[in-house]
Amino acid sequence: MAIFPEIDLSKCDGCGLCVTVCEPGGLILVDDPIVAIVETAICDWCADCEAVCPTGAIRCAYEIVFDNV
Ligand code: SF4
Ligand code: SF4
């Protein structure tokens, strides 16, 4: 299973911005919960959804480490 960002649904107002920026289609808008993760989609860990969310509902709980070899 892919690693996805964590969504705090109590902070989500359903604006849909995260859905529009997610190129792999890993997020969808539904009624309840407001935003759901598509488990079969591939998350490329771009963190765009976290950056665009105006309410801070999305948290990418992974750390990107650059290999300076
Ligand atoms: S981190 Fe990127 S690919 Fe993953 S769910 Fe968010 S927008 Fe989509
Ligand atoms: S961008 Fe944030 S507030 Fe808007 S639908 Fe996505 S999780 Fe909810």
mmCIF file of C-alpha atoms and ligand atoms in Angstrom:
data_model
loop_
_atom_site.group_PDB
_atom_site.id
_atom_site.type_symbol
_atom_site.label_atom_id
_atom_site.label_comp_id
_atom_site.label_asym_id
_atom_site.label_seq_id
_atom_site.Cartn_x
_atom_site.Cartn_y
_atom_site.Cartn_z
ATOM 1 C CA MET A 1 0.000 0.000 0.000
ATOM 2 C CA ALA A 2 1.267 3.448 -0.851
ATOM 3 C CA ILE A 3 2.120 5.922 1.841
ATOM 4 C CA PHE A 4 -0.351 8.793 1.794
ATOM 5 C CA PRO A 5 -0.544 12.115 3.598
ATOM 6 C CA GLU A 6 -2.629 12.264 6.755
ATOM 7 C CA ILE A 7 -5.905 14.181 6.569
ATOM 8 C CA ASP A 8 -7.509 15.757 9.633
ATOM 9 C CA LEU A 9 -11.131 15.693 8.533
ATOM 10 C CA SER A 10 -12.167 17.972 11.394
ATOM 11 C CA LYS A 11 -10.225 20.767 9.649
ATOM 12 C CA CYS A 12 -11.358 20.037 6.084
ATOM 13 C CA ASP A 13 -13.938 22.436 4.658
ATOM 14 C CA GLY A 14 -14.325 20.613 1.341
ATOM 15 C CA CYS A 15 -12.773 23.292 -0.883
ATOM 16 C CA GLY A 16 -11.336 20.628 -3.189
ATOM 17 C CA LEU A 17 -7.989 22.304 -3.840
ATOM 18 C CA CYS A 18 -6.031 19.236 -2.790
ATOM 19 C CA VAL A 19 -7.960 17.130 -5.283
ATOM 20 C CA THR A 20 -7.161 19.471 -8.175
ATOM 21 C CA VAL A 21 -3.397 19.495 -7.523
ATOM 22 C CA CYS A 22 -2.975 15.759 -7.019
ATOM 23 C CA GLU A 23 -1.742 14.520 -10.392
ATOM 24 C CA PRO A 24 -1.860 10.777 -9.593
ATOM 25 C CA GLY A 25 -5.503 11.131 -8.558
ATOM 26 C CA GLY A 26 -4.860 10.040 -5.018
ATOM 27 C CA LEU A 27 -7.549 12.220 -3.451
ATOM 28 C CA ILE A 28 -11.277 12.506 -4.091
ATOM 29 C CA LEU A 29 -14.089 14.615 -2.688
ATOM 30 C CA VAL A 30 -16.920 12.695 -1.096
ATOM 31 C CA ASP A 31 -19.680 13.620 1.312
ATOM 32 C CA ASP A 32 -18.555 11.898 4.461
ATOM 33 C CA PRO A 33 -15.673 12.075 5.034
ATOM 34 C CA ILE A 34 -15.228 15.215 2.940
ATOM 35 C CA VAL A 35 -11.932 14.111 1.452
ATOM 36 C CA ALA A 36 -10.925 10.509 1.002
ATOM 37 C CA ILE A 37 -7.761 8.839 -0.149
ATOM 38 C CA VAL A 38 -7.907 6.541 -3.137
ATOM 39 C CA GLU A 39 -6.024 3.559 -1.808
ATOM 40 C CA THR A 40 -5.269 2.159 -5.240
ATOM 41 C CA ALA A 41 -3.742 5.376 -6.546
ATOM 42 C CA ILE A 42 -0.047 6.060 -6.419
ATOM 43 C CA CYS A 43 1.163 8.909 -4.261
ATOM 44 C CA ASP A 44 4.398 10.426 -5.537
ATOM 45 C CA TRP A 45 4.967 12.311 -2.270
ATOM 46 C CA CYS A 46 5.002 15.706 -3.978
ATOM 47 C CA ALA A 47 3.375 17.308 -0.891
ATOM 48 C CA ASP A 48 1.386 19.655 -3.150
ATOM 49 C CA CYS A 49 -1.793 18.777 -1.284
ATOM 50 C CA GLU A 50 -0.255 19.827 2.013
ATOM 51 C CA ALA A 51 1.009 23.075 0.502
ATOM 52 C CA VAL A 52 -2.281 24.054 -1.098
ATOM 53 C CA CYS A 53 -4.640 23.222 1.772
ATOM 54 C CA PRO A 54 -5.865 26.521 3.242
ATOM 55 C CA THR A 55 -6.975 25.007 6.534
ATOM 56 C CA GLY A 56 -3.900 22.929 7.335
ATOM 57 C CA ALA A 57 -5.891 19.721 7.204
ATOM 58 C CA ILE A 58 -3.262 17.740 5.325
ATOM 59 C CA ARG A 59 0.052 16.697 6.750
ATOM 60 C CA CYS A 60 2.677 14.804 4.832
ATOM 61 C CA ALA A 61 4.179 12.729 7.576
ATOM 62 C CA TYR A 62 7.268 11.798 5.695
ATOM 63 C CA GLU A 63 10.552 13.564 5.339
ATOM 64 C CA ILE A 64 12.291 14.084 2.008
ATOM 65 C CA VAL A 65 16.030 13.530 2.336
ATOM 66 C CA PHE A 66 18.321 14.650 -0.471
ATOM 67 C CA ASP A 67 21.208 12.348 -1.274
ATOM 68 C CA ASN A 68 24.207 14.578 -2.036
ATOM 69 C CA VAL A 69 26.423 11.850 -3.452
HETATM 70 S S1 SF4 B 1 1.473 14.162 -1.806
HETATM 71 FE FE1 SF4 B 1 1.065 14.695 -3.984
HETATM 72 S S2 SF4 B 1 0.605 12.730 -4.978
HETATM 73 FE FE2 SF4 B 1 0.405 12.402 -2.756
HETATM 74 S S3 SF4 B 1 -1.784 12.714 -2.290
HETATM 75 FE FE3 SF4 B 1 -0.725 14.707 -2.024
HETATM 76 S S4 SF4 B 1 -0.891 15.807 -4.004
HETATM 77 FE FE4 SF4 B 1 -1.367 13.623 -4.319
HETATM 78 S S1 SF4 B 2 -7.460 21.429 0.426
HETATM 79 FE FE1 SF4 B 2 -7.740 21.018 2.637
HETATM 80 S S2 SF4 B 2 -9.696 21.969 3.177
HETATM 81 FE FE2 SF4 B 2 -9.633 21.792 0.935
HETATM 82 S S3 SF4 B 2 -10.655 19.796 0.469
HETATM 83 FE FE3 SF4 B 2 -8.435 19.404 0.637
HETATM 84 S S4 SF4 B 2 -8.118 18.797 2.805
HETATM 85 FE FE4 SF4 B 2 -10.126 19.821 2.685
#
